[in-house]
Amino acid sequence: MTGNEVVYRNEVSHRFARAELLRRWRAGDVSRDEVCDADFLLLTAAEYHGRPAGRPCPVCGSEDLRIVQWIHGEQLGRMAGTARSDEEIARIVAAGKDATVHTVEVCPRCRWNHLLTAVTATTS
Ligand SMILES: [Zn+2]
């Protein structure tokens, strides 16, 4: 143990809300434009900081579905609201700053996006 292991606490899953939104989209209750609304910042972050989701986009079937981690928190200063890799989050946490990590899936092709989980990253 180095003492700088990242510990994830208080995970909140948004998978139910995601499934419910997809169900409503399939039923025709919400339009594709409403569920596929990723903005330029999110699409760019997905391209440069995202990793492959390993599963197809639930809306368009694209294999390019990506996972992006956004960090938030009062201790982060200018880093708050930016996309970060696991390694960067580990460094930030090791420096003594707690971060709330929002894991978001983003499809660059159809602009589908949804929050998957929110979790607090801290040191043990
Ligand atoms: Zn898609």
PDB file of N, CA and C and ligand atoms in Angstrom, residues 57 59-62 107 109-112, ligand 1:
ATOM      1  N   CYS A  57     -23.541   2.115 -29.066  1.00  0.00           N
ATOM      2  CA  CYS A  57     -24.458   3.190 -28.662  1.00  0.00           C
ATOM      3  C   CYS A  57     -25.884   2.642 -28.607  1.00  0.00           C
ATOM      4  N   VAL A  59     -28.587   4.192 -28.933  1.00  0.00           N
ATOM      5  CA  VAL A  59     -29.501   4.901 -29.834  1.00  0.00           C
ATOM      6  C   VAL A  59     -29.211   4.577 -31.301  1.00  0.00           C
ATOM      7  N   CYS A  60     -27.946   4.723 -31.735  1.00  0.00           N
ATOM      8  CA  CYS A  60     -27.648   4.558 -33.166  1.00  0.00           C
ATOM      9  C   CYS A  60     -26.853   3.292 -33.465  1.00  0.00           C
ATOM     10  N   GLY A  61     -26.373   2.593 -32.423  1.00  0.00           N
ATOM     11  CA  GLY A  61     -25.639   1.351 -32.651  1.00  0.00           C
ATOM     12  C   GLY A  61     -24.175   1.531 -33.002  1.00  0.00           C
ATOM     13  N   SER A  62     -23.697   2.781 -33.011  1.00  0.00           N
ATOM     14  CA  SER A  62     -22.289   3.022 -33.335  1.00  0.00           C
ATOM     15  C   SER A  62     -21.373   2.325 -32.336  1.00  0.00           C
ATOM     16  N   CYS A 107     -21.849   9.446 -27.438  1.00  0.00           N
ATOM     17  CA  CYS A 107     -21.716   8.894 -28.784  1.00  0.00           C
ATOM     18  C   CYS A 107     -21.363  10.032 -29.750  1.00  0.00           C
ATOM     19  N   ARG A 109     -21.219   9.960 -32.864  1.00  0.00           N
ATOM     20  CA  ARG A 109     -21.952   9.911 -34.126  1.00  0.00           C
ATOM     21  C   ARG A 109     -23.329  10.558 -34.016  1.00  0.00           C
ATOM     22  N   CYS A 110     -24.115  10.167 -32.988  1.00  0.00           N
ATOM     23  CA  CYS A 110     -25.488  10.684 -32.905  1.00  0.00           C
ATOM     24  C   CYS A 110     -25.670  11.688 -31.765  1.00  0.00           C
ATOM     25  N   ARG A 111     -24.614  11.883 -30.956  1.00  0.00           N
ATOM     26  CA  ARG A 111     -24.623  12.840 -29.834  1.00  0.00           C
ATOM     27  C   ARG A 111     -25.455  12.380 -28.645  1.00  0.00           C
ATOM     28  N   TRP A 112     -25.784  11.082 -28.612  1.00  0.00           N
ATOM     29  CA  TRP A 112     -26.376  10.530 -27.388  1.00  0.00           C
ATOM     30  C   TRP A 112     -25.389  10.727 -26.237  1.00  0.00           C
TER      31      TRP A 112
HETATM   32 ZN    ZN B   1     -25.067   6.986 -31.160  1.00  0.00          ZN
END
